[in-house]
Amino acid sequence: MSDNTTATGRTPVDFWFDPLCPWAWMTSRWMLEVEKVRDVAVRWHVMSLAVLNEDRLDELPEEYRDMLENQAWGPVRVVIAAQQKHGDDIVGPLYTALGTRFHDRGEGVTREAVVDALKEVGLPVELADYADSDAYDTELRASHKEGIDKVGQDVGTPVIAVPGADGEQIAFFGPVVTPAPKGEEAARLWDGTLLVASVPGFYEIKRTRTQEPIFD
């Protein structure tokens, strides 16, 4: 992912997500707004909270551990299978279809929601069977590693990478924001995020979250 322009001449923004994460979903909706107001094009990639946390499950709260073990593998496996079988361009639309059902509509991570999402984007519903298959776990882990290696192991999803002024990628976790900014507010957040992320040695801005994700 070292090229600095897309085929249309726009700046590529590589975005790694786990479809299960509501905060990554919020950031992804903001990123779609940024596409409208800045000359960028998002390229979507999967990462996995299950992979990220698999070596420290015993340290996690029981509820979160249960989610990782029983829900987290399925959706991301379906997305990586769709990508392998139908190409990179399907990843973004499928993520939107899944996330709309999981998060905006509150349907939960169910097979029915996955099947309906596949139908919406014109994919075979049989891809839902990959939720319980490790057939593409090698590719899933490779995609995850590509993203997480850019920022380190002590973050989560999403990861964003964009070419810097010198052509080398600037990568960061987040931003974590709710609701997803729109219009010029989305543009200002993008500009500011790139500004701080491009400073050598800059690592973190953070404050305690006081709101749950606001889906609109």
mmCIF file of N, CA, C and O in Angstrom, residues 6 8 10-14 31 35 38-44:
data_model
loop_
_atom_site.group_PDB
_atom_site.id
_atom_site.type_symbol
_atom_site.label_atom_id
_atom_site.label_comp_id
_atom_site.label_asym_id
_atom_site.label_seq_id
_atom_site.Cartn_x
_atom_site.Cartn_y
_atom_site.Cartn_z
ATOM 1 N N THR A 6 -4.502 7.228 -6.153
ATOM 2 C CA THR A 6 -5.344 6.192 -6.733
ATOM 3 C C THR A 6 -5.404 6.400 -8.243
ATOM 4 O O THR A 6 -4.830 7.344 -8.784
ATOM 5 N N THR A 8 -7.746 7.481 -9.877
ATOM 6 C CA THR A 8 -8.449 8.733 -10.167
ATOM 7 C C THR A 8 -7.667 9.958 -9.703
ATOM 8 O O THR A 8 -8.160 11.086 -9.792
ATOM 9 N N ARG A 10 -6.745 10.670 -6.652
ATOM 10 C CA ARG A 10 -7.044 11.059 -5.273
ATOM 11 C C ARG A 10 -6.047 10.405 -4.316
ATOM 12 O O ARG A 10 -5.425 9.394 -4.639
ATOM 13 N N THR A 11 -5.922 10.967 -3.136
ATOM 14 C CA THR A 11 -5.017 10.414 -2.132
ATOM 15 C C THR A 11 -5.660 9.187 -1.481
ATOM 16 O O THR A 11 -6.780 9.275 -0.971
ATOM 17 N N PRO A 12 -4.979 8.043 -1.477
ATOM 18 C CA PRO A 12 -5.567 6.848 -0.869
ATOM 19 C C PRO A 12 -5.493 6.887 0.652
ATOM 20 O O PRO A 12 -4.468 7.264 1.227
ATOM 21 N N VAL A 13 -6.573 6.496 1.275
ATOM 22 C CA VAL A 13 -6.626 6.357 2.735
ATOM 23 C C VAL A 13 -6.955 4.894 3.031
ATOM 24 O O VAL A 13 -8.041 4.415 2.695
ATOM 25 N N ASP A 14 -6.008 4.189 3.603
ATOM 26 C CA ASP A 14 -6.223 2.781 3.947
ATOM 27 C C ASP A 14 -6.843 2.700 5.334
ATOM 28 O O ASP A 14 -6.333 3.287 6.289
ATOM 29 N N MET A 31 -15.325 8.839 7.816
ATOM 30 C CA MET A 31 -14.393 8.756 6.700
ATOM 31 C C MET A 31 -15.119 8.886 5.370
ATOM 32 O O MET A 31 -14.600 9.486 4.418
ATOM 33 N N GLU A 35 -14.474 11.768 2.388
ATOM 34 C CA GLU A 35 -14.358 11.551 0.938
ATOM 35 C C GLU A 35 -15.114 12.613 0.136
ATOM 36 O O GLU A 35 -14.734 12.929 -0.989
ATOM 37 N N ARG A 38 -12.834 16.207 0.916
ATOM 38 C CA ARG A 38 -11.395 16.223 0.688
ATOM 39 C C ARG A 38 -11.077 15.263 -0.452
ATOM 40 O O ARG A 38 -11.826 14.313 -0.702
ATOM 41 N N ASP A 39 -9.958 15.487 -1.117
ATOM 42 C CA ASP A 39 -9.613 14.720 -2.316
ATOM 43 C C ASP A 39 -8.947 13.397 -1.919
ATOM 44 O O ASP A 39 -7.771 13.162 -2.191
ATOM 45 N N VAL A 40 -9.731 12.538 -1.261
ATOM 46 C CA VAL A 40 -9.221 11.257 -0.776
ATOM 47 C C VAL A 40 -10.157 10.138 -1.229
ATOM 48 O O VAL A 40 -11.320 10.373 -1.562
ATOM 49 N N ALA A 41 -9.622 8.927 -1.252
ATOM 50 C CA ALA A 41 -10.406 7.734 -1.582
ATOM 51 C C ALA A 41 -10.044 6.639 -0.590
ATOM 52 O O ALA A 41 -8.860 6.311 -0.409
ATOM 53 N N VAL A 42 -11.058 6.090 0.067
ATOM 54 C CA VAL A 42 -10.826 5.085 1.098
ATOM 55 C C VAL A 42 -10.645 3.705 0.467
ATOM 56 O O VAL A 42 -11.391 3.324 -0.444
ATOM 57 N N ARG A 43 -9.652 2.985 0.959
ATOM 58 C CA ARG A 43 -9.449 1.589 0.602
ATOM 59 C C ARG A 43 -9.652 0.775 1.877
ATOM 60 O O ARG A 43 -8.945 0.966 2.865
ATOM 61 N N TRP A 44 -10.603 -0.147 1.830
ATOM 62 C CA TRP A 44 -11.048 -0.842 3.030
ATOM 63 C C TRP A 44 -10.309 -2.167 3.209
ATOM 64 O O TRP A 44 -10.106 -2.911 2.258
#
